[in-house]
XYZ file of N, CA and C in Angstrom:
414
model
N 92.967 111.402 60.848
C 93.087 112.693 62.333
C 92.017 113.419 61.601
N 91.052 113.643 63.030
C 90.203 113.859 63.089
C 89.384 114.091 60.846
N 88.819 115.481 60.724
C 88.032 114.917 59.054
C 89.384 116.321 58.720
N 90.573 116.079 58.669
C 91.611 117.287 58.065
C 92.055 116.350 57.263
N 92.331 115.643 55.875
C 91.956 114.769 55.302
C 94.324 113.873 55.895
N 94.286 113.856 56.573
C 95.034 113.143 56.758
C 95.379 111.765 57.522
N 96.539 111.390 57.351
C 97.264 109.710 57.298
C 97.853 108.901 58.680
N 97.975 108.422 59.589
C 99.274 108.707 59.946
C 99.684 106.697 59.262
N 100.060 106.067 59.020
C 100.438 104.788 58.665
C 102.184 105.393 59.262
N 101.905 103.288 59.247
C 102.825 102.701 58.751
C 103.314 102.238 57.411
N 104.111 102.606 56.225
C 104.728 101.111 55.451
C 106.220 100.844 55.934
N 106.483 100.524 56.102
C 108.507 100.488 56.241
C 109.512 99.910 54.828
N 109.999 100.689 55.268
C 110.208 99.877 53.454
C 110.495 100.020 52.563
N 108.603 101.930 51.588
C 108.074 101.895 50.992
C 108.932 102.836 51.227
N 109.315 103.883 50.045
C 109.743 104.710 49.218
C 108.010 105.989 49.876
N 108.410 107.282 50.122
C 107.112 107.572 49.947
C 106.470 107.982 48.047
N 107.492 108.123 48.181
C 106.619 108.410 47.007
C 105.471 107.494 45.163
N 106.321 105.925 46.889
C 105.652 105.424 46.306
C 104.280 105.034 47.111
N 104.754 104.973 48.796
C 103.301 105.198 49.214
C 102.080 105.942 48.669
N 102.023 107.379 47.742
C 101.426 108.146 47.713
C 101.019 107.669 46.077
N 102.057 107.673 45.816
C 100.940 106.978 43.866
C 99.507 105.705 45.090
N 100.602 104.340 45.517
C 99.321 103.233 46.711
C 98.131 104.264 47.128
N 98.794 105.149 48.052
C 97.080 105.722 48.554
C 96.193 106.529 47.857
N 96.747 106.903 46.353
C 96.148 108.131 45.680
C 94.683 107.531 45.213
N 95.791 105.997 44.726
C 94.942 104.453 43.283
C 94.645 103.540 44.172
N 94.155 103.676 46.008
C 93.067 103.372 46.379
C 91.907 103.981 46.918
N 92.048 105.820 46.868
C 90.734 106.463 46.979
C 90.606 106.606 45.601
N 91.496 106.203 45.256
C 89.950 106.477 43.411
C 88.873 105.409 43.380
N 90.183 103.934 43.710
C 89.473 102.403 43.039
C 88.253 103.078 44.796
N 87.700 103.614 45.811
C 87.043 102.891 46.657
C 86.175 103.612 45.876
N 86.357 105.429 46.208
C 85.463 107.001 45.784
C 85.704 106.848 45.088
N 85.892 106.786 44.014
C 85.376 107.605 41.890
C 86.466 108.443 42.403
N 87.099 109.449 43.222
C 87.815 110.959 43.506
C 89.550 110.633 42.854
N 89.323 111.461 42.259
C 90.943 111.467 41.790
C 91.313 112.515 43.249
N 92.843 112.116 43.551
C 93.334 113.183 44.686
C 94.615 113.071 45.225
N 94.610 114.686 45.317
C 96.512 114.548 44.986
C 96.767 113.797 46.372
N 97.722 113.315 46.844
C 97.987 112.530 48.141
C 99.871 112.673 47.439
N 100.260 113.436 49.128
C 101.599 113.878 49.819
C 101.952 112.382 51.061
N 103.364 112.492 50.754
C 103.526 111.362 51.503
C 104.601 112.120 51.690
N 104.255 112.053 54.352
C 106.579 113.127 54.724
C 106.546 111.591 55.704
N 107.236 111.829 55.576
C 108.030 110.827 56.235
C 107.664 111.472 57.901
N 107.886 110.460 58.924
C 108.115 110.798 60.405
C 108.981 112.190 60.614
N 109.460 111.389 60.950
C 111.498 112.945 60.459
C 110.855 114.109 59.903
N 109.591 113.909 58.893
C 109.363 115.509 58.171
C 108.935 115.807 58.218
N 107.917 115.031 59.037
C 107.308 116.164 59.935
C 107.786 116.814 60.871
N 108.393 116.624 61.954
C 109.415 116.463 63.044
C 109.245 117.808 62.267
N 110.783 117.764 60.977
C 111.258 119.254 59.950
C 110.120 119.777 59.960
N 109.338 120.247 59.808
C 109.006 120.426 59.357
C 108.109 122.513 60.320
N 107.592 120.910 61.562
C 107.982 121.604 63.405
C 108.767 122.513 63.997
N 109.576 122.161 63.478
C 110.814 122.102 64.658
C 111.088 123.901 63.617
N 111.088 123.975 62.594
C 111.804 125.424 60.905
C 110.751 126.028 60.866
N 109.399 125.178 62.216
C 108.719 126.749 61.903
C 109.116 128.730 62.351
N 109.274 129.415 61.280
C 109.961 130.546 62.584
C 108.625 131.249 62.685
N 107.369 130.938 62.728
C 106.626 131.957 63.730
C 105.833 131.316 64.982
N 107.154 130.383 65.059
C 106.443 129.864 66.366
C 107.886 130.212 67.757
N 109.242 130.709 67.230
C 110.426 131.183 66.863
C 109.407 131.074 69.701
N 109.867 132.485 69.026
C 109.333 132.863 70.402
C 108.216 133.121 71.530
N 107.198 131.864 71.363
C 106.450 130.582 72.031
C 105.199 130.005 70.961
N 104.343 129.590 71.130
C 103.194 129.200 70.325
C 102.714 130.489 69.329
N 102.389 130.075 68.130
C 101.301 130.958 67.464
C 100.342 131.207 67.671
N 99.573 131.946 67.934
C 97.854 131.902 66.957
C 97.873 130.580 66.489
N 97.146 128.918 66.536
C 97.457 127.608 65.787
C 96.491 128.587 64.493
N 94.490 128.666 64.333
C 94.302 129.066 63.138
C 94.456 129.871 62.175
N 95.542 131.044 62.832
C 96.365 132.170 62.096
C 97.745 131.725 61.748
N 97.749 130.173 61.771
C 98.994 130.067 60.989
C 99.360 128.560 60.170
N 99.732 129.381 58.703
C 99.350 127.380 57.964
C 100.151 126.580 57.915
N 100.596 125.726 57.876
C 102.197 125.497 57.066
C 101.606 124.701 55.553
N 101.814 124.768 54.051
C 102.415 124.570 53.119
C 102.789 122.939 52.031
N 102.377 122.437 52.810
C 103.799 121.137 52.266
C 103.773 120.940 50.432
N 104.054 121.183 49.301
C 104.352 120.687 48.360
C 104.668 119.082 47.871
N 104.635 118.649 47.261
C 104.737 116.888 46.913
C 106.502 117.447 46.553
N 106.400 117.648 46.308
C 107.991 117.571 45.387
C 108.171 119.387 46.925
N 110.181 119.468 47.014
C 110.446 120.313 48.137
C 111.454 121.062 47.426
N 111.717 121.117 46.114
C 112.740 121.772 45.607
C 110.728 122.978 44.812
N 110.061 122.370 45.229
C 109.213 123.862 44.128
C 109.171 125.056 45.079
N 109.566 124.637 46.634
C 109.933 125.353 46.711
C 110.704 126.417 46.999
N 111.634 126.973 46.062
C 112.411 127.167 45.286
C 111.712 128.821 44.521
N 110.633 128.250 43.671
C 109.353 128.647 43.485
C 108.593 129.799 44.068
N 107.884 130.300 45.772
C 107.212 131.003 46.227
C 107.818 131.575 46.544
N 108.593 132.439 46.374
C 109.416 133.985 47.199
C 107.925 134.992 46.682
N 107.287 134.234 45.756
C 106.911 135.650 45.245
C 105.115 136.162 46.519
N 104.918 134.831 46.854
C 103.754 134.978 47.528
C 104.651 136.034 49.122
N 105.060 136.247 49.218
C 105.976 137.403 50.227
C 104.790 139.505 49.735
N 104.994 139.266 48.290
C 104.807 139.739 48.384
C 102.284 140.520 48.342
N 102.514 138.908 48.840
C 100.830 139.595 48.850
C 100.282 138.927 50.294
N 101.471 139.288 51.065
C 101.305 139.796 53.068
C 100.199 140.581 52.815
N 99.802 140.907 53.509
C 99.463 142.425 53.824
C 99.529 142.784 55.356
N 99.833 144.297 55.754
C 100.475 144.494 57.861
C 100.100 143.242 58.482
N 101.876 142.967 59.258
C 101.243 142.454 60.009
C 101.172 140.725 59.587
N 101.133 140.538 59.081
C 101.037 139.469 58.062
C 102.235 139.031 58.015
N 102.864 137.339 57.692
C 104.727 136.757 57.880
C 104.408 135.303 56.837
N 105.067 135.739 55.788
C 106.108 134.317 54.915
C 107.177 134.404 54.515
N 107.480 132.217 55.215
C 108.980 131.758 55.308
C 108.383 130.823 54.610
N 109.813 131.042 53.245
C 109.743 129.001 52.599
C 110.770 128.535 53.012
N 110.487 127.624 53.695
C 111.444 125.748 54.613
C 112.875 124.921 53.647
N 113.244 124.544 54.572
C 113.334 123.509 53.781
C 112.432 122.151 52.736
N 110.729 122.164 53.676
C 110.417 120.674 52.350
C 108.631 121.474 52.581
N 108.783 123.524 53.478
C 107.403 123.137 53.729
C 107.618 125.053 53.662
N 105.860 125.524 53.685
C 106.421 127.370 53.387
C 105.614 127.059 54.658
N 105.609 128.768 55.718
C 104.977 128.646 56.764
C 104.121 130.850 55.920
N 102.548 131.016 57.118
C 101.874 131.736 56.599
C 101.131 132.317 57.889
N 102.149 133.461 58.549
C 101.117 133.704 59.158
C 100.155 135.400 58.741
N 98.885 135.016 58.876
C 97.655 135.725 58.552
C 97.159 135.805 59.934
N 97.333 138.061 60.382
C 97.714 137.360 60.979
C 95.240 137.845 61.317
N 95.054 138.644 60.381
C 93.937 138.938 61.253
C 92.400 137.157 60.698
N 93.544 136.147 60.326
C 93.050 135.427 59.705
C 93.046 134.941 58.513
N 93.117 132.911 58.012
C 92.806 132.836 56.842
C 92.391 133.634 55.533
N 91.160 133.677 55.543
C 90.560 133.109 55.900
C 90.153 135.473 54.307
N 90.704 136.020 55.155
C 90.747 137.575 54.708
C 92.769 137.690 53.828
N 93.706 136.691 54.285
C 94.898 137.061 53.829
C 94.841 136.863 52.011
N 95.331 137.104 51.286
C 96.056 136.891 50.106
C 96.949 136.337 50.193
N 97.923 135.613 50.968
C 98.714 134.090 50.526
C 99.032 133.428 50.493
N 97.276 132.662 50.837
C 97.016 131.336 50.894
C 96.477 130.727 49.446
N 96.009 131.872 48.323
C 95.968 131.960 47.503
C 96.666 131.783 46.494
N 97.332 132.836 46.798
C 99.131 132.859 45.594
C 99.590 132.131 46.117
N 99.524 130.988 46.800
C 100.715 130.266 46.950
C 99.453 128.139 46.846
N 98.750 128.989 46.241
C 97.758 127.950 45.523
C 98.038 127.564 43.688
N 98.246 129.949 43.872
C 97.964 129.891 41.833
C 99.780 129.457 41.542
N 100.628 129.617 42.972
C 102.085 129.083 42.204
C 102.531 127.576 41.764
N 101.713 126.780 43.291
C 101.858 125.562 42.854
C 100.739 124.083 42.552
N 99.908 125.332 42.114
C 99.006 124.809 42.223
C 98.574 123.283 43.135
N 98.074 121.563 42.373
C 97.459 120.802 43.374
C 98.994 120.248 43.844
N 99.399 120.742 43.702
C 100.464 119.835 44.066
C 100.640 120.108 45.543
N 100.342 120.821 46.069
C 100.647 121.862 48.255
C 99.556 121.239 48.759
N 99.177 120.804 49.712
C 98.587 120.785 51.017
C 98.706 121.936 51.853
N 97.614 122.418 52.605
C 98.417 123.203 53.322
C 97.016 122.508 55.292
N 97.683 123.341 56.171
C 97.336 122.732 57.737
C 97.413 123.892 58.494
N 96.311 123.414 60.004
C 97.200 124.356 59.961
C 98.191 124.427 61.263
N 98.235 124.823 62.365
C 99.187 125.314 63.247
C 98.890 123.807 64.062
N 97.905 123.249 64.609
C 96.920 122.668 66.045
C 97.403 121.561 64.582
N 96.565 121.103 62.948
C 96.628 119.895 62.336
C 98.326 119.547 62.231
N 98.946 120.555 62.604
C 100.009 120.395 62.231
C 100.665 119.701 63.954
N 100.798 119.634 64.632
C 100.726 119.887 65.860
C 100.789 117.922 66.045
N 98.850 117.791 66.015
C 98.388 117.138 66.712
C 99.412 115.151 65.886
N 99.344 115.816 64.372
C 100.010 114.873 63.606
C 101.795 114.359 64.027
N 102.652 115.791 63.858
C 103.300 115.306 65.288
C 103.127 114.451 66.168
N 102.267 114.671 67.469
C 102.004 113.440 68.114
C 101.974 112.488 68.319
N 101.040 111.757 67.415
C 100.426 110.204 66.704
C 101.823 110.183 65.944
């Protein structure tokens, strides 16, 4: 999907963890780069979009809204401290499959993305809201 680092594919009967491992191995074999891979089922993507608390009253400015998806959903239990990095007008919420970061003054000005990266290290990937909506559409 564009230059977002996302791939939409079909692999009936293959569990997401197995698909992630296969994709990571293929990327490493072709490029020599070991990149973490996180796989979501279509229903999980739909859930992530549906559960976003920052769009309940209408669409938010997509470039200021990040969706962070950990490899393991249970890791969302350990990200509560990210809210402490929120500045005025910002917001943080952890759902069942993703965390949502509203960066009122822009992503680069917010301390929340860095705090989330520290909390989850390389087991999380973040996308802006526009990208999540494109993924869902596909």
